Coordinates of C-alpha atoms and ligand atoms in Angstrom, one line a residue:
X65 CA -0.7 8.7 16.8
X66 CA -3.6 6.3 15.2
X67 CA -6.0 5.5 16.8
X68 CA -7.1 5.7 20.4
X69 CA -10.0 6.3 23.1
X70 CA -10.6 8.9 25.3
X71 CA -11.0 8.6 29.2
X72 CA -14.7 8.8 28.2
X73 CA -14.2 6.1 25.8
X74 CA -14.9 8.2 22.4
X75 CA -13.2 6.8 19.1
X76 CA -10.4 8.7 18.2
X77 CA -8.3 9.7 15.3
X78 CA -5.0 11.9 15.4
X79 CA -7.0 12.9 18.5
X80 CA -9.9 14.0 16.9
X81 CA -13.3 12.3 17.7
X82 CA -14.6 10.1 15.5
X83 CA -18.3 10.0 16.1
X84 CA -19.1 13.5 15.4
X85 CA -18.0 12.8 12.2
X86 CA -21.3 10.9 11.3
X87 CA -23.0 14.2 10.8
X88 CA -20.4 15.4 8.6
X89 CA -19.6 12.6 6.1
X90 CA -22.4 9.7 4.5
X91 CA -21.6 6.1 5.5
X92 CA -19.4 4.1 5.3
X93 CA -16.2 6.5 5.0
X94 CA -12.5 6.7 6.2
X95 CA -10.8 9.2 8.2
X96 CA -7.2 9.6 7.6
X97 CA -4.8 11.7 9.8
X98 CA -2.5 13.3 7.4
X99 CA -0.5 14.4 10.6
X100 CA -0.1 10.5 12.0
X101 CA 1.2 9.7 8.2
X102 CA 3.8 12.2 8.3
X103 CA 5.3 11.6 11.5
X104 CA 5.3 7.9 10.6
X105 CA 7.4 9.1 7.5
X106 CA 9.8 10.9 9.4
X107 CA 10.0 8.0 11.8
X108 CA 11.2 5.9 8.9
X109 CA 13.4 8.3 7.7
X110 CA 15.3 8.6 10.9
X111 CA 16.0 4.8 10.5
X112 CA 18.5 5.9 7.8
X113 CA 20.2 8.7 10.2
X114 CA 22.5 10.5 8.3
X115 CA 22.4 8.2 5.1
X116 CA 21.6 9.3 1.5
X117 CA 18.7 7.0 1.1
X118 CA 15.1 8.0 -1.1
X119 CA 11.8 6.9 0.2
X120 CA 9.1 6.2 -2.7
X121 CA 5.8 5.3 -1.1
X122 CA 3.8 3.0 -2.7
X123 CA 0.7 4.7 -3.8
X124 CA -0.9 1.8 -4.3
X125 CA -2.0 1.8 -0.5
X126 CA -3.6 5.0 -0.2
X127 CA -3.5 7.5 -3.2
X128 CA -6.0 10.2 -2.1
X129 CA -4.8 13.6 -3.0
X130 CA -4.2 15.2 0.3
X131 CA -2.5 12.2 1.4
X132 CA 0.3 12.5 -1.2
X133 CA 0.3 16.2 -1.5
X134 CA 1.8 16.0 2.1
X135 CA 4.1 13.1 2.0
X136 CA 5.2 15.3 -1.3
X137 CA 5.9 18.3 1.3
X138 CA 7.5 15.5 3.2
X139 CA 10.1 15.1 1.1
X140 CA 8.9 11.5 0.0
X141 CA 8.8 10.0 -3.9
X142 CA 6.0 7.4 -5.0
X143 CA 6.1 4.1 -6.7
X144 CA 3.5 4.2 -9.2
X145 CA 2.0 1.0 -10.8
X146 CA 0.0 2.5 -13.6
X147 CA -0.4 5.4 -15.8
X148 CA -3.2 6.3 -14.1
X149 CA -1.1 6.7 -10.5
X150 CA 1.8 8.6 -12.8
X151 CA -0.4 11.0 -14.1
X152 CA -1.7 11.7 -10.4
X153 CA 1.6 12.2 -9.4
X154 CA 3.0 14.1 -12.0
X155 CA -0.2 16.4 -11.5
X156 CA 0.5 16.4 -7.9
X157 CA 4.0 18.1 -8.5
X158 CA 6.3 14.9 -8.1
X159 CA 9.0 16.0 -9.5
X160 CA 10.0 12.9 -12.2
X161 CA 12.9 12.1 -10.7
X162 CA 11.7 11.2 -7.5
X163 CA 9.0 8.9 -9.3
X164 CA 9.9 4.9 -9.8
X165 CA 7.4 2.8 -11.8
X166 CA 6.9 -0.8 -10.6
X167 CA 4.2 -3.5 -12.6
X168 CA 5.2 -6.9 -14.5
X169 CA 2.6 -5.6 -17.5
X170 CA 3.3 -1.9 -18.8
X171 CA 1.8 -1.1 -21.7
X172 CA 3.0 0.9 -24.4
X173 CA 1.5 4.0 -23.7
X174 CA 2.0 3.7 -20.1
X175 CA 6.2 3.4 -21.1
X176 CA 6.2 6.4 -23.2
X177 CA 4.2 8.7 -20.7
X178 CA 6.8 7.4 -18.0
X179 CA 9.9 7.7 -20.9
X180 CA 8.7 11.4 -21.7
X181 CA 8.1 13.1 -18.2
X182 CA 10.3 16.0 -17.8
X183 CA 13.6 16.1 -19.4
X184 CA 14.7 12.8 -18.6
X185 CA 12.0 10.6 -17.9
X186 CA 11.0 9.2 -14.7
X187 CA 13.7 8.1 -11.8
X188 CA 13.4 4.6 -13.0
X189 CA 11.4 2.2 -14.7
X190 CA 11.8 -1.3 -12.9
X191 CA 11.8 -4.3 -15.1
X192 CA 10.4 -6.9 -14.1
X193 CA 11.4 -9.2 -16.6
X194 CA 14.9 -9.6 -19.3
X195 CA 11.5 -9.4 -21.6
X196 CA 10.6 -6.2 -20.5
X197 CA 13.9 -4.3 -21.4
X198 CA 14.0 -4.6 -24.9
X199 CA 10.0 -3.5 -25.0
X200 CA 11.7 -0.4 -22.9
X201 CA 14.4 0.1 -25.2
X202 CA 12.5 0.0 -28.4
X203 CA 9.8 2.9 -26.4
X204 CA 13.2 5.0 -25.4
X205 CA 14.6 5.1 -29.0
X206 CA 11.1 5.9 -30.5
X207 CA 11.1 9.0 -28.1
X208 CA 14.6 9.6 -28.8
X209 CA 15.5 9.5 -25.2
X210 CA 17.5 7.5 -23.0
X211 CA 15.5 5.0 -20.5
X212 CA 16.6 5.5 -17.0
X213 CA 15.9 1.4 -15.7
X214 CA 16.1 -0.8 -12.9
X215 CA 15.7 -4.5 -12.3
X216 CA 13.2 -5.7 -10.3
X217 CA 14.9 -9.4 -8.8
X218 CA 13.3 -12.2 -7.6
X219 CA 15.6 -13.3 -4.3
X220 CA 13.9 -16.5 -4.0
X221 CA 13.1 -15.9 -0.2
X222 CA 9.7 -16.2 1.7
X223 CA 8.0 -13.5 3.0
X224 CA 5.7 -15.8 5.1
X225 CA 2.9 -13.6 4.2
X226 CA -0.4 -14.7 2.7
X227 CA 0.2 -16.8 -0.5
X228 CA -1.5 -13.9 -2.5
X229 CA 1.0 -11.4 -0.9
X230 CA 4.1 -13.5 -1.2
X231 CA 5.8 -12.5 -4.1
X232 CA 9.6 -13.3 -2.8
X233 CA 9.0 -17.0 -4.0
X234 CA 11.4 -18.4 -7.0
X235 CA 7.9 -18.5 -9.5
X236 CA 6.0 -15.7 -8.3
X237 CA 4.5 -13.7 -11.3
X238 CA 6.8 -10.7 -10.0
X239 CA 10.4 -10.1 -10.6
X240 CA 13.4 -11.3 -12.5
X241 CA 14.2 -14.9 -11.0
X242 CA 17.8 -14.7 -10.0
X243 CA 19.0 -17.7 -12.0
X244 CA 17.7 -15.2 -14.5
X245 CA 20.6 -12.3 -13.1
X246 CA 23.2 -12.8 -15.9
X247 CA 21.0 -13.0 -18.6
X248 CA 19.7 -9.3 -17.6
X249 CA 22.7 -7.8 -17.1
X250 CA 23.6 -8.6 -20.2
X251 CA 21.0 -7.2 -21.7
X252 CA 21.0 -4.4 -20.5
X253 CA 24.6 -4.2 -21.0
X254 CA 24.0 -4.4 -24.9
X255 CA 21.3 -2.5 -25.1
X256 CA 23.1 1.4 -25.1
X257 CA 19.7 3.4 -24.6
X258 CA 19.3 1.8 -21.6
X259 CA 20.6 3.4 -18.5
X260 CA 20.8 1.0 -15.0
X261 CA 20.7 3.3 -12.2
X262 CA 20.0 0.2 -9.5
X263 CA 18.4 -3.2 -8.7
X264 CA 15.5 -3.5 -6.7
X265 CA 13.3 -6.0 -4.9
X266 CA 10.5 -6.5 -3.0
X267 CA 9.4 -10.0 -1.3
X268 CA 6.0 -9.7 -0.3
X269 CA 3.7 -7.4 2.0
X270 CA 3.0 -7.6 6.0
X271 CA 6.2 -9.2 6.6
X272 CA 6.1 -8.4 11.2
X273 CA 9.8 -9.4 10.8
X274 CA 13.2 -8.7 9.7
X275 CA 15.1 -11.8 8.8
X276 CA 13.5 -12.5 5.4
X277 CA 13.8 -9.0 4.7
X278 CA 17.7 -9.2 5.6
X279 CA 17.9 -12.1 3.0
X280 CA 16.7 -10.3 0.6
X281 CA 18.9 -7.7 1.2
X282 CA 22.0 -9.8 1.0
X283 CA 20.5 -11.4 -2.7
X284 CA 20.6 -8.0 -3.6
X285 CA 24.0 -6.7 -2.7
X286 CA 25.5 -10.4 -3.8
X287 CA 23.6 -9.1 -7.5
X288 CA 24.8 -5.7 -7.9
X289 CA 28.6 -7.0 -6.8
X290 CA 27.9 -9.0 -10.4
X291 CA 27.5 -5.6 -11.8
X292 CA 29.9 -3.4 -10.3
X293 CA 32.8 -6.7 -11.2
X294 CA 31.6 -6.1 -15.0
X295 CA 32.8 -2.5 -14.2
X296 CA 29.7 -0.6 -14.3
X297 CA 27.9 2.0 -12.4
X298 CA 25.4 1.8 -9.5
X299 CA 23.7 4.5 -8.2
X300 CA 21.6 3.1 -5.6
X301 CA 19.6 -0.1 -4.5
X302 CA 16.0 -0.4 -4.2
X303 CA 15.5 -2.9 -0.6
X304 CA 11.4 -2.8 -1.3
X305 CA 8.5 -2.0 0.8
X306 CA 6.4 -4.7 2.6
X307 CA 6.9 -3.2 6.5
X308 CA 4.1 -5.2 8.1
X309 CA 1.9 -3.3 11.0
X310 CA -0.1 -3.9 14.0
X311 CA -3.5 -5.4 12.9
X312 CA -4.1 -6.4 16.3
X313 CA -2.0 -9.6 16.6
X314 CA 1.5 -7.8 17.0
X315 CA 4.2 -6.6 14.8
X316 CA 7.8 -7.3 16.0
X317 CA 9.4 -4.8 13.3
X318 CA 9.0 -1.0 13.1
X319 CA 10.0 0.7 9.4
X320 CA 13.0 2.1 11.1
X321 CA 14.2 -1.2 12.1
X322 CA 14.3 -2.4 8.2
X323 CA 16.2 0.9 7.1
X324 CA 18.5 -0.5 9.8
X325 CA 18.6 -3.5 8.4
X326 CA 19.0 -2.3 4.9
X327 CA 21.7 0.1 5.5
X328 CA 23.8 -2.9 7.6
X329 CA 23.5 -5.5 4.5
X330 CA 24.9 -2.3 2.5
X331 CA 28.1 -2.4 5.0
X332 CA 28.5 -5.5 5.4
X333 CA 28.7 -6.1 1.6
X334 CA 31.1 -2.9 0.9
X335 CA 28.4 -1.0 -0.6
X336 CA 28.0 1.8 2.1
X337 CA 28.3 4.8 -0.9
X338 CA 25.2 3.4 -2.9
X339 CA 22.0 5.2 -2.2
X340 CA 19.6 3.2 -0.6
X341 CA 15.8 3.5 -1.8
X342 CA 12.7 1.5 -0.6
X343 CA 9.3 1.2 -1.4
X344 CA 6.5 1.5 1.7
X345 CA 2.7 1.7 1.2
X346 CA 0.9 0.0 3.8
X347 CA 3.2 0.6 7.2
X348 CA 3.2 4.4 6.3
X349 CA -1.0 4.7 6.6
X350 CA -2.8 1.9 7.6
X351 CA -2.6 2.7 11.8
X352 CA -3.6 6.2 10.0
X353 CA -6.7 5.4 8.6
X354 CA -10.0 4.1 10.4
X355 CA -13.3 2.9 8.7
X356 CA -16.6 4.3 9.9
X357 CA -19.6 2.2 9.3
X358 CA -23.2 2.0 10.6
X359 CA -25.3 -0.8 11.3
X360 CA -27.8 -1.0 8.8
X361 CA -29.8 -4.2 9.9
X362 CA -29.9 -6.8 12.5
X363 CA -30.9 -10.3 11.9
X364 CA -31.2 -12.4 14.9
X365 CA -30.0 -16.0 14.9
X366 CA -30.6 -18.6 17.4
X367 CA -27.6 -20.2 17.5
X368 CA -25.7 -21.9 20.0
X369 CA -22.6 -19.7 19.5
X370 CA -23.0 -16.4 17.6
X371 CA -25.9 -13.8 18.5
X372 CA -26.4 -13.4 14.5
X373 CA -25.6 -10.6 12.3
X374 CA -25.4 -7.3 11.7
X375 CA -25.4 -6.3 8.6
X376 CA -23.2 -3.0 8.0
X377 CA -23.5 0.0 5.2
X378 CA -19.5 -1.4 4.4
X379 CA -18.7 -4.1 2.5
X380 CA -16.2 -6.0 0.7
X381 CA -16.6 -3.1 -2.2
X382 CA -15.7 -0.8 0.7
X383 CA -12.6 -2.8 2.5
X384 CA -11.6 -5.9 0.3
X385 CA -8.8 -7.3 2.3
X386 CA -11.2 -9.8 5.1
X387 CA -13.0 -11.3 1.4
X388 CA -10.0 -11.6 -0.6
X389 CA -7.1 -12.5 1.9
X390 CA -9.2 -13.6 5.2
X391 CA -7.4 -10.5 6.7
X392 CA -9.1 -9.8 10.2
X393 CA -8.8 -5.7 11.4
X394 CA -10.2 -4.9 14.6
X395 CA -13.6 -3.9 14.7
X396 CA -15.6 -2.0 17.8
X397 CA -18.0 -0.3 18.8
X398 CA -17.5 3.5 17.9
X399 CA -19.4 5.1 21.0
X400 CA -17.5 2.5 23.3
X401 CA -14.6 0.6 24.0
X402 CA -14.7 -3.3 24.1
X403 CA -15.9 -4.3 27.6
X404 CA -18.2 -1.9 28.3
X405 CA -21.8 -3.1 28.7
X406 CA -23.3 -6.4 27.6
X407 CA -21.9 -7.9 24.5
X408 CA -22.2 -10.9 22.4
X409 CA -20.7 -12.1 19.6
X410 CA -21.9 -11.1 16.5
X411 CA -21.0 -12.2 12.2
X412 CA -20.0 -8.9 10.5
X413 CA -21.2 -8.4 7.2
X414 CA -21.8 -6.3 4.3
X415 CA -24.5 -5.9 2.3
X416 CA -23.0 -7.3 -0.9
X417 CA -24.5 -10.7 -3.1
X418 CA -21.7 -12.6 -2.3
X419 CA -21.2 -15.3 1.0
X420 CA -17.8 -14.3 1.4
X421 CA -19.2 -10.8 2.1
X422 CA -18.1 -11.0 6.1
X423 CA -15.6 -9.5 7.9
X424 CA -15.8 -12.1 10.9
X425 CA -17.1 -12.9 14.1
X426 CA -16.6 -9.7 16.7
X427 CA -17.7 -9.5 20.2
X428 CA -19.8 -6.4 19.9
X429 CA -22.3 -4.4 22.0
X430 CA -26.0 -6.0 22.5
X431 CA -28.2 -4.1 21.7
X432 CA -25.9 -3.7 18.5
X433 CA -24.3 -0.2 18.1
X434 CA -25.5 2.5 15.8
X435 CA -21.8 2.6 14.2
X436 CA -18.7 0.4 14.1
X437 CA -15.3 1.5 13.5
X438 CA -12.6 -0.7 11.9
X439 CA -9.1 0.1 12.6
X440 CA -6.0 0.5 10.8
X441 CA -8.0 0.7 7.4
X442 CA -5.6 3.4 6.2
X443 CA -3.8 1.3 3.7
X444 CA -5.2 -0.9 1.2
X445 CA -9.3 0.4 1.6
X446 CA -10.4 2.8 -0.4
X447 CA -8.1 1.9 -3.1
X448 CA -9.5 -1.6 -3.6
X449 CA -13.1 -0.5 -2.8
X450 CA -15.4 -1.1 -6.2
X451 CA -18.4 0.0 -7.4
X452 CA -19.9 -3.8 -7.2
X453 CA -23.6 -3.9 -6.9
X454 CA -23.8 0.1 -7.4
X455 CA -23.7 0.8 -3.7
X456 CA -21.1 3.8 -4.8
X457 CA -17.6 4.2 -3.2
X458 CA -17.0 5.5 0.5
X459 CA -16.1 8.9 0.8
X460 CA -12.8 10.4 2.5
X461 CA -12.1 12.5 5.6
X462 CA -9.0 14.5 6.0
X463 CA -7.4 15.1 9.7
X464 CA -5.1 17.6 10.3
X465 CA -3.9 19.6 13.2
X466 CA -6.5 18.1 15.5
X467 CA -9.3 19.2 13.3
X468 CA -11.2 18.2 9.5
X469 CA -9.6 19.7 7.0
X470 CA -11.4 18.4 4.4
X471 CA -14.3 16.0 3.6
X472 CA -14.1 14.0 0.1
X473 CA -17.6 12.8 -0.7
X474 CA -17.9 10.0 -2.9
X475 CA -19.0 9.0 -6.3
X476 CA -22.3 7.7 -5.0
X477 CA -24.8 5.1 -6.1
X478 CA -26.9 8.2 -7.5
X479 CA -23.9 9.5 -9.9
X480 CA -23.0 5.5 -10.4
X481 CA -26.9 5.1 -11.7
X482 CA -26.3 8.4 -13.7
X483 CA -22.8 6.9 -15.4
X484 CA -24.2 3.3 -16.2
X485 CA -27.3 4.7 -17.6
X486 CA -25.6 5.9 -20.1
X487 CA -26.3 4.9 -24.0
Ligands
LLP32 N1 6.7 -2.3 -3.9 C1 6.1 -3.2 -4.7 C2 6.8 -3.6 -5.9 C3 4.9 -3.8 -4.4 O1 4.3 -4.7 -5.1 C4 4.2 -3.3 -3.2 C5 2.9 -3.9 -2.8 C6 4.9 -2.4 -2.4 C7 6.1 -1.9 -2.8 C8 4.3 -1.9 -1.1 O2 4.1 -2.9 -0.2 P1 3.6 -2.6 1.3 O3 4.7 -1.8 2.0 O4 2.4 -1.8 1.2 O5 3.4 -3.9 2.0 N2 -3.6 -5.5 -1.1 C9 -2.7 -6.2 -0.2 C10 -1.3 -5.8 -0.3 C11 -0.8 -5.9 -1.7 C12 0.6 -5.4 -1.8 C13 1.0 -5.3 -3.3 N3 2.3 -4.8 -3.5 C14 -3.3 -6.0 1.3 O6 -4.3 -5.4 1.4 O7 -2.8 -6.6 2.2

């Protein structure tokens, strides 16, 4: 559902009314509808019809507790990057199985807490380098276990995404590089307390359409052909996450349309029977999620083309993606929709030290609004937020069945003055 207005132009969430919430929750803070994230699950499911397929959603987007506790009830498994995201899960009641482990720098502990969940370990650790397998090996043996594995290949393909969201490319910091492909197979063949249950990928995030995806695809069947001709085992293939969404400039591809497109580069390479896995974050919560901020100070510029700013209670320590990639969300007025009432265009901005500190220029209300709401903030926002300049992180509101179900306040700048004062 995301987000929408009513007839009388009220913000809304999963069809519950935004503004309201400013006497509920301090500034700045997202509202998620757990609801909307569900049914975008299932949506994505159906995309694999009758298929044996696992989904493991990238926690990395959004890990708040609610948020996974229901895509858990969903049916769903994560992709965890850190021990800190695998102990969450495992505490959340993910079963290990139906956890997959993805990062080009484990550490040691972080294998052996991954190698030593449940009887058998995890569902799989993904290599991401012919380095990383014997580190795995020697972590399986200490244990006295068997390391469930898969490889993590670099198809050499271009997402188009932003360069620090590519990760397809032949160099990228992530992945095994496919001229690479023997060299890992082989090691893993010699290598008897390692187990491969798949190959995996993953080309880069935001991708708004299918044909690089399909590429990939094709890379990865063409790589576990090389396998299966050895005459070994495959249990499944891993196609990745990456589903882009609607930020406001359009999004050709739905997540349904790349389990399509997964399942037809299964066929078409004679793989039908192997599971097919993939790996969303973003495309499952972002339309879910909206920030709420308020306007904290105006400072009027005479300039020929902007009104000036308006400073907001958010920052880039509450939603990093405008400073760090240039991303641009939507941003409006939260009592009104766009249009309504004079406007003028006005330079968003936070109230960190730092220039690059703004969100952009936005046509917005003059006089300037009490609140603003960015949309499609769901994925990627409180997970990056920081505790930069001791401002304290956002705090979290849960939507379910058209109501709050629960309000997360934050760790803020007075319990962040309590924890650095410390001796
Ligand atoms: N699998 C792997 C191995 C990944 O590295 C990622 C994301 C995903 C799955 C999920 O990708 P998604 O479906 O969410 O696109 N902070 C950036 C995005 C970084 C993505 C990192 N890896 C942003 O705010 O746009």
């Amino acid at each position: 559902m995301g987000f929408s207005r009513d007839p009388g132009g009220r913000a809304l969430l999963g069809g519950v009314p935004l503004e309201p919430l400013l006497g509920r929750a301090p500034t700045p803070f997202y509202a998620y509808d757990l609801d909307g994230v569900a049914g975008r699950a299932r949506r994505l499911a159906e995309g694999f019809g009758a298929r044996d397929h696992r989904i493991f959603y990238a926690i990395k987007a959004n890990s708040a507790g609610p948020l996974l506790a229901r895509l858990r009830d969903e049916g769903l498994g994560v992709d965890v990057v850190s021990g800190g995201e695998l102990r969450l899960c495992l505490r959340l009641g993910f079963l290990p199985e139906r956890i997959i482990f993805s990062g080009v720098g484990k550490s040691d502990a972080e294998l052996d807490l991954a190698l030593g969940a449940g009887p058998e370990g995890i569902g799989a650790l993904q290599a991401e380098s012919v380095e990383e397998l014997g580190r795995v090996e020697a972590r399986a043996r200490a244990l006295g276990r068997t390391a469930r594995v898969s490889l993590r290949l670099n198809p050499d393909v271009e997402a188009g995404a932003h360069a620090h969201i590519a990760t397809g490319h032949d160099e990228a910091k992530f992945g095994i590089p496919f001229r690479d492909l023997d060299a890992a197979l082989d090691e893993v063949a010699r290598r008897p307390a390692l187990r491969l249950g798949g190959l995996a990928t993953h080309i880069g995030s935001q991708m708004t359409s299918i044909a690089p995806y399909e590429r990939a695809a094709e890379r990865l069947c063409e790589a576990a052909r090389r396998w299966l001709d050895r005459g070994f085992g495959l249990d499944f293939l891993d196609f990745g996450g990456g589903y882009g969404v609607d930020y406001g400039g359009g999004c050709e591809a739905e997540p349904a349309d790349f389990a399509r497109a997964a399942l037809g580069a299964l066929d078409r390479a004679g793989l039908g029977r192997l599971r097919a896995h993939c790996e969303p974050g973003r495309a499952l919560v972002a339309p879910e999620g909206a920030l709420v901020t308020r306007v904290v100070q105006v400072k009027r510029w005479r300039h020929p083309e902007t009104a000036g700013w308006l400073f907001t209670d958010a920052g880039m320590h509450t939603l990093l993606r405008p400073a760090l990639y240039g991303a641009r969300h939507r941003i409006e007025a939260l009592g009104a929709p766009p249009g309504r009432g004079p406007e003028a265009a006005w330079r968003l901005a936070g109230p960190v030290c730092e220039s690059s500190d703004e969100f952009g220029t936005y046509r917005l209300p003059d006089p300037p609004p009490e609140a603003l709401v960015v949309r499609d903030a769901g994925a990627y926002g409180y997970t990056m937020a920081s505790l930069y300049n001791g401002h304290g992180l956002p705090s979290e509101v849960f939507l379910e069945g058209g109501r709050v179900r629960s309000v997360r306040r934050a760790l803020d700048a007075e319990a962040w003055a309590e924890e650095r004062a410390k001796l």
